[in-house]
Coordinates of C-alpha atoms in Angstrom, one line a residue:
M1 CA -22.4 -151.4 -125.9
K2 CA -25.6 -151.1 -127.7
K3 CA -27.7 -153.1 -125.5
N4 CA -26.8 -151.5 -122.4
L5 CA -28.2 -148.1 -124.2
L6 CA -31.1 -149.6 -124.5
L7 CA -31.4 -150.2 -120.5
L8 CA -30.5 -146.9 -119.5
P9 CA -34.0 -146.0 -120.6
L10 CA -35.7 -148.4 -118.5
I11 CA -33.8 -148.1 -115.5
G12 CA -34.6 -144.1 -115.6
L13 CA -38.0 -145.5 -115.7
I14 CA -37.7 -147.7 -112.9
V15 CA -35.9 -145.2 -110.5
A16 CA -38.4 -142.0 -111.4
C17 CA -41.5 -144.4 -110.7
S18 CA -39.6 -145.3 -107.0
Q19 CA -40.5 -143.1 -104.4
S20 CA -37.7 -143.2 -101.9
A21 CA -39.4 -142.5 -98.5
L22 CA -42.2 -141.6 -96.1
P23 CA -43.6 -138.3 -95.8
K24 CA -42.6 -136.1 -93.7
I25 CA -45.3 -135.2 -91.4
D26 CA -45.2 -132.3 -88.3
Y27 CA -46.6 -133.4 -85.1
P28 CA -46.3 -131.3 -81.9
A29 CA -44.1 -131.5 -79.3
K30 CA -46.8 -132.9 -76.6
F31 CA -50.3 -133.3 -76.0
N32 CA -52.4 -130.5 -75.3
S33 CA -54.3 -132.5 -72.7
A34 CA -51.7 -134.4 -71.0
D35 CA -51.4 -132.8 -67.6
Q36 CA -48.5 -134.3 -66.4
F37 CA -45.9 -136.7 -67.0
V38 CA -44.7 -139.3 -65.2
V39 CA -42.0 -141.6 -66.5
I40 CA -42.7 -145.7 -66.9
Q41 CA -39.4 -147.0 -67.0
E42 CA -40.8 -150.2 -69.0
S43 CA -42.3 -149.4 -72.3
M44 CA -45.7 -149.3 -73.0
P45 CA -46.1 -151.9 -75.4
E46 CA -44.5 -154.8 -72.4
L47 CA -46.3 -152.7 -69.9
A48 CA -48.7 -154.9 -68.2
W49 CA -51.0 -151.9 -67.7
W50 CA -54.1 -153.4 -67.0
Q51 CA -52.1 -154.9 -63.4
Q52 CA -52.5 -151.7 -61.6
L53 CA -56.4 -152.5 -61.3
K54 CA -55.6 -155.4 -58.9
D55 CA -57.6 -158.1 -60.3
N56 CA -56.0 -161.8 -60.2
N57 CA -59.2 -163.1 -62.0
L58 CA -58.9 -160.2 -64.8
N59 CA -55.2 -161.3 -65.3
K60 CA -56.5 -164.5 -65.7
L61 CA -58.7 -163.8 -68.5
I62 CA -56.0 -161.5 -70.2
E63 CA -53.6 -164.7 -70.3
S64 CA -56.3 -167.0 -71.7
G65 CA -57.6 -164.2 -74.0
L66 CA -54.1 -163.8 -75.6
K67 CA -53.7 -167.5 -75.6
N68 CA -57.5 -168.5 -77.0
N69 CA -58.6 -165.6 -79.2
N70 CA -59.5 -166.7 -82.5
D71 CA -59.1 -163.2 -84.1
I72 CA -55.5 -163.7 -83.0
N73 CA -55.7 -167.4 -84.0
I74 CA -56.6 -165.7 -87.5
A75 CA -54.2 -163.4 -87.3
Y76 CA -51.3 -165.9 -86.6
A77 CA -52.2 -167.7 -89.9
N78 CA -52.2 -164.8 -91.5
L79 CA -48.4 -164.4 -90.8
D80 CA -47.4 -168.0 -92.1
Q81 CA -49.4 -167.6 -95.0
A82 CA -47.2 -164.3 -95.8
R83 CA -44.3 -166.4 -94.8
G84 CA -45.1 -169.0 -97.3
Q85 CA -45.2 -166.6 -100.0
L86 CA -41.9 -165.2 -99.0
R87 CA -40.7 -168.8 -99.1
Q88 CA -42.1 -169.1 -102.8
I89 CA -40.6 -166.5 -103.8
Q90 CA -36.8 -166.9 -102.1
L91 CA -37.3 -170.9 -103.8
S92 CA -38.1 -169.1 -107.3
W93 CA -34.0 -169.0 -107.6
I94 CA -33.8 -171.9 -107.6
P95 CA -33.8 -173.6 -111.2
F96 CA -37.0 -175.7 -112.3
I97 CA -35.8 -179.3 -113.0
G98 CA -37.9 -181.2 -115.1
L99 CA -37.7 -185.4 -115.7
Y100 CA -38.7 -186.7 -119.0
G101 CA -39.1 -189.9 -120.8
G102 CA -40.4 -191.0 -124.0
F103 CA -40.4 -191.2 -127.5
S104 CA -39.8 -189.0 -130.0
Q105 CA -39.3 -188.2 -133.5
N106 CA -39.5 -184.8 -133.4
P107 CA -36.4 -182.8 -135.9
D108 CA -36.1 -179.8 -133.3
F109 CA -34.3 -182.3 -130.7
A110 CA -32.7 -184.2 -133.2
N111 CA -35.1 -186.8 -134.1
P112 CA -34.1 -188.4 -130.9
G113 CA -36.6 -191.9 -130.7
T114 CA -36.7 -193.7 -127.6
F115 CA -35.5 -191.3 -124.8
Y116 CA -35.1 -190.0 -121.1
G117 CA -33.9 -187.7 -119.1
I118 CA -33.5 -184.4 -117.0
W119 CA -34.0 -181.0 -118.3
P120 CA -32.8 -177.7 -115.6
Q121 CA -34.2 -174.9 -116.4
Y122 CA -34.0 -171.3 -115.1
T123 CA -36.7 -168.6 -116.4
L124 CA -36.0 -165.4 -114.1
N125 CA -36.2 -161.5 -114.2
L126 CA -33.4 -160.3 -112.7
M127 CA -35.1 -156.9 -111.9
Q128 CA -38.3 -158.5 -111.0
L129 CA -37.6 -161.0 -108.5
P130 CA -35.7 -159.2 -105.7
M131 CA -38.4 -156.5 -105.8
Q132 CA -40.7 -159.2 -105.1
Q133 CA -39.1 -160.6 -102.5
K134 CA -38.5 -157.4 -100.9
Q135 CA -42.4 -157.1 -100.9
A136 CA -43.3 -160.0 -99.7
K137 CA -40.7 -159.3 -96.4
Y138 CA -42.8 -156.3 -95.8
N139 CA -45.8 -158.3 -96.7
V140 CA -44.4 -160.6 -93.4
A141 CA -43.7 -157.2 -91.6
L142 CA -47.7 -156.3 -91.7
Q143 CA -48.9 -159.7 -90.4
Q144 CA -46.9 -159.4 -87.6
A145 CA -48.0 -155.6 -86.8
K146 CA -51.5 -156.9 -87.7
I147 CA -50.9 -159.5 -84.6
N148 CA -49.6 -156.8 -82.2
S149 CA -53.0 -154.6 -83.2
V150 CA -55.4 -157.2 -82.5
K151 CA -53.8 -157.8 -79.4
L152 CA -54.0 -154.1 -78.5
T153 CA -57.5 -154.8 -79.0
L154 CA -58.5 -157.4 -77.3
I155 CA -56.7 -157.0 -74.0
G156 CA -58.9 -153.2 -74.0
Q157 CA -62.0 -155.3 -74.9
I158 CA -61.1 -158.0 -72.1
V159 CA -60.7 -155.2 -69.5
S160 CA -63.6 -153.3 -71.0
S161 CA -65.7 -156.5 -70.6
Y162 CA -64.8 -157.5 -67.4
M163 CA -65.2 -153.4 -65.3
T164 CA -68.4 -153.3 -67.4
Y165 CA -69.4 -156.8 -66.0
L166 CA -68.2 -156.0 -62.4
A167 CA -69.9 -152.4 -62.5
Q168 CA -73.5 -154.0 -63.6
T169 CA -73.7 -156.5 -61.1
E170 CA -73.1 -153.7 -58.2
Q171 CA -75.2 -151.4 -59.9
L172 CA -77.7 -154.1 -59.8
K173 CA -77.4 -154.4 -55.8
L174 CA -77.4 -151.0 -55.5
L175 CA -80.6 -151.0 -57.4
D176 CA -81.9 -154.1 -55.3
K177 CA -81.4 -151.8 -52.2
L178 CA -82.6 -148.6 -53.8
Q179 CA -86.0 -150.8 -54.3
Q180 CA -86.1 -152.3 -50.8
D181 CA -85.8 -148.7 -49.0
T182 CA -88.7 -147.0 -51.2
K183 CA -90.7 -150.3 -50.4
L184 CA -90.1 -149.5 -46.6
L185 CA -90.8 -145.7 -46.9
I186 CA -94.3 -146.5 -49.1
K187 CA -94.9 -148.9 -46.0
I188 CA -94.0 -146.2 -43.6
R189 CA -96.3 -143.6 -45.3
L190 CA -99.2 -145.7 -45.7
D191 CA -98.9 -147.2 -41.9
A192 CA -98.8 -143.6 -41.0
L193 CA -101.9 -142.6 -43.4
K194 CA -103.7 -145.6 -41.8
G195 CA -103.1 -144.3 -38.5
G196 CA -104.3 -140.6 -39.1
I197 CA -101.1 -139.1 -38.8
G198 CA -100.2 -138.8 -42.3
V199 CA -101.2 -137.8 -45.8
E200 CA -101.5 -139.9 -49.0
Q201 CA -99.7 -137.1 -51.4
G202 CA -96.1 -138.5 -52.1
V203 CA -97.3 -142.3 -52.2
E204 CA -98.4 -142.3 -55.6
L205 CA -95.3 -140.8 -56.9
L206 CA -92.9 -143.4 -54.7
K207 CA -94.6 -146.1 -56.3
S208 CA -93.8 -144.7 -59.5
Q209 CA -90.5 -144.5 -58.6
E210 CA -90.4 -148.0 -57.8
Q211 CA -91.8 -149.3 -61.3
Q212 CA -89.1 -147.3 -62.8
I213 CA -86.1 -148.6 -60.3
I214 CA -87.9 -152.2 -61.2
S215 CA -87.2 -150.8 -64.8
Q216 CA -83.9 -150.4 -64.8
K217 CA -82.8 -153.1 -63.3
Q218 CA -84.1 -155.2 -66.5
I219 CA -81.7 -153.2 -68.3
V220 CA -79.0 -153.9 -65.8
E221 CA -79.6 -157.7 -65.8
N222 CA -79.3 -157.6 -69.6
N223 CA -76.1 -156.0 -69.8
I224 CA -74.9 -158.2 -67.4
V225 CA -75.9 -161.2 -69.5
I226 CA -74.1 -159.1 -72.6
S227 CA -71.4 -158.7 -70.7
Q228 CA -70.6 -162.0 -69.8
N229 CA -71.0 -163.6 -73.0
S230 CA -69.0 -160.6 -74.6
L231 CA -66.2 -161.9 -72.4
R232 CA -66.6 -165.3 -73.0
Y233 CA -66.8 -164.7 -76.9
L234 CA -63.1 -162.9 -76.4
L235 CA -62.2 -166.0 -74.7
N236 CA -63.3 -168.7 -77.7
N237 CA -65.9 -169.8 -74.9
N238 CA -69.8 -170.5 -75.5
P239 CA -72.3 -168.1 -73.6
G240 CA -72.5 -168.8 -70.0
K241 CA -71.7 -167.3 -66.6
I242 CA -68.5 -165.5 -65.3
I243 CA -67.3 -167.1 -62.2
T244 CA -65.8 -164.3 -59.9
Q245 CA -66.1 -163.2 -56.3
N246 CA -64.2 -159.8 -56.7
Q247 CA -66.2 -156.6 -56.0
F248 CA -66.6 -153.8 -58.6
M249 CA -66.4 -151.2 -55.0
T250 CA -63.3 -152.9 -54.3
I251 CA -61.4 -151.9 -57.7
N252 CA -58.6 -150.0 -57.8
E253 CA -59.2 -147.0 -59.3
N254 CA -56.0 -145.2 -59.2
F255 CA -54.0 -145.4 -62.4
I256 CA -50.9 -143.9 -63.1
D257 CA -50.8 -140.9 -65.0
P258 CA -49.5 -142.6 -68.4
G259 CA -47.1 -139.5 -69.5
A260 CA -46.4 -140.1 -73.2
L261 CA -45.1 -138.0 -76.0
P262 CA -46.2 -138.1 -79.1
T263 CA -42.8 -139.7 -81.1
T264 CA -42.8 -142.5 -78.5
V265 CA -46.9 -143.0 -79.4
L266 CA -46.7 -142.7 -83.0
A267 CA -43.5 -145.1 -82.4
N268 CA -45.4 -147.9 -80.5
R269 CA -48.8 -148.0 -82.5
P270 CA -49.1 -151.2 -84.6
D271 CA -51.8 -149.5 -86.8
L272 CA -49.1 -146.6 -87.4
K273 CA -46.5 -148.8 -88.3
M274 CA -49.3 -151.0 -90.8
A275 CA -49.8 -147.5 -92.7
E276 CA -45.7 -147.1 -92.9
I277 CA -45.4 -151.0 -94.4
Q278 CA -48.5 -150.3 -96.5
V279 CA -46.6 -147.3 -98.6
L280 CA -43.7 -149.2 -98.7
I281 CA -45.7 -152.3 -100.1
A282 CA -47.0 -150.4 -102.9
N283 CA -43.6 -148.3 -103.1
E284 CA -42.2 -151.6 -104.5
G285 CA -45.3 -152.6 -106.2
I286 CA -44.3 -149.6 -108.6
N287 CA -41.5 -151.2 -109.4
I288 CA -42.6 -155.0 -109.9
S289 CA -45.1 -153.5 -112.2
A290 CA -42.1 -151.1 -114.3
S291 CA -39.3 -154.4 -114.0
N292 CA -41.8 -155.9 -116.5
L293 CA -40.1 -154.0 -119.1
F294 CA -37.0 -155.6 -118.5
P295 CA -36.2 -158.8 -120.3
Q296 CA -36.5 -162.4 -119.0
I297 CA -33.7 -164.5 -118.8
Q298 CA -33.3 -168.3 -120.4
L299 CA -31.0 -170.4 -119.7
D300 CA -32.0 -174.6 -119.2
R301 CA -30.0 -177.8 -120.4
F302 CA -31.4 -181.3 -121.7
M303 CA -29.1 -183.7 -120.5
G304 CA -30.1 -187.9 -121.5
M305 CA -30.1 -190.9 -123.3
Q306 CA -31.7 -191.5 -126.8
S307 CA -31.4 -194.2 -129.4
N308 CA -31.1 -191.7 -132.7
N309 CA -33.1 -191.0 -135.9
G310 CA -36.8 -191.9 -134.5
T311 CA -36.2 -195.4 -133.9
L312 CA -38.1 -196.9 -130.9
G313 CA -34.8 -198.9 -129.3
N314 CA -32.8 -199.2 -126.2
P315 CA -31.1 -195.2 -125.5
A316 CA -27.5 -195.7 -125.4
T317 CA -26.3 -192.6 -127.0
P318 CA -26.2 -189.5 -124.9
G319 CA -28.1 -186.6 -126.0
A320 CA -28.3 -183.0 -125.2
F321 CA -28.8 -179.6 -125.8
S322 CA -28.4 -176.5 -123.5
D323 CA -30.5 -172.6 -124.4
A324 CA -29.2 -169.5 -123.4
Y325 CA -30.8 -166.3 -124.3
L326 CA -33.2 -163.3 -123.0
N327 CA -36.9 -163.1 -124.0
W328 CA -37.7 -159.6 -124.2
Q329 CA -41.8 -158.4 -124.5
I330 CA -43.0 -155.4 -124.0
N331 CA -47.1 -155.3 -123.6
P332 CA -48.0 -151.7 -123.7
S333 CA -50.3 -152.5 -120.7
V334 CA -47.3 -152.1 -118.3
F335 CA -47.4 -148.4 -118.4
G336 CA -51.3 -148.8 -117.3
Q337 CA -50.1 -151.1 -114.6
I338 CA -47.6 -148.5 -113.4
E339 CA -49.9 -145.8 -113.1
A340 CA -52.1 -148.2 -111.2
N341 CA -49.2 -148.8 -108.9
N342 CA -48.3 -144.7 -108.6
G343 CA -52.0 -144.2 -107.3
Q344 CA -52.3 -147.2 -105.0
Y345 CA -49.0 -145.1 -103.5
K346 CA -50.4 -142.1 -103.3
A347 CA -53.4 -143.8 -101.5
A348 CA -51.4 -145.4 -99.2
T349 CA -49.6 -142.0 -98.6
Y350 CA -52.3 -140.4 -97.4
N351 CA -54.2 -143.0 -95.5
Y352 CA -50.4 -143.0 -93.8
I353 CA -51.0 -139.0 -93.0
K354 CA -54.7 -139.8 -92.0
T355 CA -53.2 -142.4 -89.7
V356 CA -50.9 -139.8 -87.8
R357 CA -53.1 -137.3 -87.6
Q358 CA -55.7 -139.3 -86.0
I359 CA -54.0 -141.1 -83.6
L360 CA -52.8 -137.7 -82.4
R361 CA -56.3 -136.2 -82.2
D362 CA -57.4 -140.1 -80.5
V363 CA -55.0 -139.8 -77.7
D364 CA -55.1 -136.1 -77.2
N365 CA -58.8 -136.9 -76.4
D366 CA -57.9 -139.8 -74.7
F367 CA -56.1 -137.4 -72.3
S368 CA -59.3 -134.9 -71.8
T369 CA -61.8 -137.2 -71.5
R370 CA -59.6 -139.1 -69.0
N371 CA -59.2 -135.7 -66.7
H372 CA -62.9 -134.9 -66.7
Y373 CA -63.7 -137.9 -66.1
L374 CA -61.9 -138.0 -62.9
K375 CA -62.8 -134.4 -61.6
K376 CA -66.1 -135.9 -62.6
L377 CA -65.7 -138.8 -60.2
T378 CA -64.2 -136.6 -57.3
A379 CA -67.0 -134.9 -57.0
D380 CA -69.1 -137.4 -57.1
K381 CA -67.1 -139.1 -54.4
S382 CA -67.3 -135.9 -52.2
S383 CA -71.5 -135.4 -53.2
Y384 CA -71.7 -139.0 -51.5
D385 CA -69.4 -138.1 -48.5
H386 CA -71.4 -135.2 -47.8
A387 CA -75.0 -137.3 -48.4
N388 CA -73.5 -140.1 -45.8
K389 CA -73.1 -137.3 -43.4
E390 CA -76.2 -135.9 -43.5
Y391 CA -77.7 -138.8 -43.3
Q392 CA -75.7 -140.1 -40.2
L393 CA -76.4 -136.7 -38.8
Q394 CA -80.4 -137.0 -39.3
N395 CA -79.9 -140.6 -38.1
S396 CA -79.1 -139.6 -35.0
L397 CA -81.4 -136.8 -34.6
Y398 CA -83.8 -139.8 -35.2
T399 CA -82.3 -141.9 -32.3
R400 CA -83.2 -138.6 -30.0
G401 CA -86.5 -138.5 -31.1
I402 CA -86.2 -134.9 -32.9
I403 CA -86.9 -135.8 -36.4
S404 CA -89.4 -138.7 -37.5
Y405 CA -88.3 -141.6 -39.8
I406 CA -89.7 -140.6 -42.9
V407 CA -86.6 -138.0 -42.8
V408 CA -84.1 -140.2 -42.6
M409 CA -85.7 -142.2 -45.0
N410 CA -85.6 -140.1 -47.4
S411 CA -82.5 -139.1 -46.7
Q412 CA -81.1 -142.9 -47.4
L413 CA -82.9 -142.4 -50.7
L414 CA -80.8 -139.8 -51.7
L415 CA -78.0 -141.9 -50.4
D416 CA -78.8 -145.1 -52.9
N417 CA -79.3 -142.7 -55.7
I418 CA -76.1 -140.8 -55.3
A419 CA -74.5 -144.3 -54.7
L420 CA -75.7 -145.5 -58.1
S421 CA -74.2 -142.4 -59.7
L422 CA -71.0 -143.0 -58.3
N423 CA -70.7 -146.7 -59.5
Q424 CA -71.8 -145.2 -62.9
S425 CA -68.9 -142.0 -63.0
K426 CA -66.2 -144.8 -61.5
L427 CA -66.8 -147.1 -64.2
E428 CA -66.8 -144.6 -66.8
Y429 CA -63.6 -143.7 -65.9
L430 CA -62.0 -146.6 -65.9
L431 CA -63.5 -147.0 -69.2
T432 CA -61.6 -143.9 -69.7
Q433 CA -58.3 -145.4 -68.5
V434 CA -58.6 -148.1 -70.4
M435 CA -58.7 -145.9 -73.4
L436 CA -56.3 -144.2 -72.8
Y437 CA -53.4 -147.2 -72.4
Q438 CA -54.8 -148.5 -75.2
D439 CA -54.6 -145.6 -77.4
L440 CA -51.0 -145.1 -75.9
A441 CA -50.4 -148.3 -77.1
G442 CA -50.2 -150.5 -74.3
G443 CA -49.2 -153.9 -73.7
Y444 CA -49.7 -155.7 -76.6
N445 CA -45.7 -156.9 -76.7
Y446 CA -46.6 -158.4 -72.6
E447 CA -45.6 -161.8 -72.1
S448 CA -46.5 -164.6 -68.9
G449 CA -44.7 -163.4 -66.2
N450 CA -44.5 -159.8 -66.5
H451 CA -45.7 -158.2 -63.4
L452 CA -46.4 -153.9 -63.1
E453 CA -44.3 -152.5 -60.2

């Protein structure tokens, strides 16, 4: 009875130290910047959203990345380590068995002499071991969430790098076209000047513009190399070229509007799951440190044969002894450890709250950015259509001899520059869609063979 009374304050301490739940957080019913909501039947983590781009080469790159990327392999190795640590704790429930043989004149062991035997021993803290096992299970779940987080990031990186590569390749073609047209206009002006029907004004400006085009091409060519190397790195390949016949202008940019509510986004995000598990791990750490105030139970039994009386001879006499006792040592440093783990729990809790707020901020920003870049892309398309109509009209007037070819070429240069802007706008819009789907936790549970309808 007295022993039970002594345990009550310690049990109370464990309960007082343990935090029972995650903090409650208020969040909006919907995202302010989400215009409309289209119901997608498939859940976001399983949704192969990049298949909307209708590019089989991109699909193959993602398949390869999910199999070969080093960050994913590292994450799986960490999961194996966490499972091994859990297994180590689970096996701690099994008694330790020692095998012994030799000679001893130790009176504490009844002066056995020559002996051999087996000595099962069991030392455990009944409060601590279950808590350690629970914490180890949380750690396994944490590593699984990290795998999902790496997959989510990897898919976004592959799509972004691939889109950038195609867009920069197209940009280089458009710059080549602009340079050719600029050269042609310079030649026309110089020929007119030689014929005495033109003026030198504007020729030097055109030559300056041509040099600017050459300068831009150097940057674009470097960006193409960087994009290719980025892709190959993500696929665990050495630097080199990406072979594809696909054209950026044929890439479909008409994404499904991913209507999503904060509740579903928060439930799907691996980083929030990781923050939640970190709180639970820290909470269990408080319990584990407090459990050091509980006694250890020591159970053991030696069973063997001995020669008796410290003699060196044939061990023919059975010998055995048993122990069953409590080892109760209270180290004052445990209270400091409890305090430290309480601080760790508070930090994990604040990080959880911070992660929720950050997710809500990022997704709402993504919706806003996507909406504005869509309007920009629409305006650039309209601008290109108007400029193209103007070019066609002027070309028709030139054919009928009403205007000079210089006027047509000026219109052509304007169209070339707008095409460059349109190409960049399309890339910017696609990258905003990539970021939106990534922040909505789309696709990390994708399995080969899944197709977006």
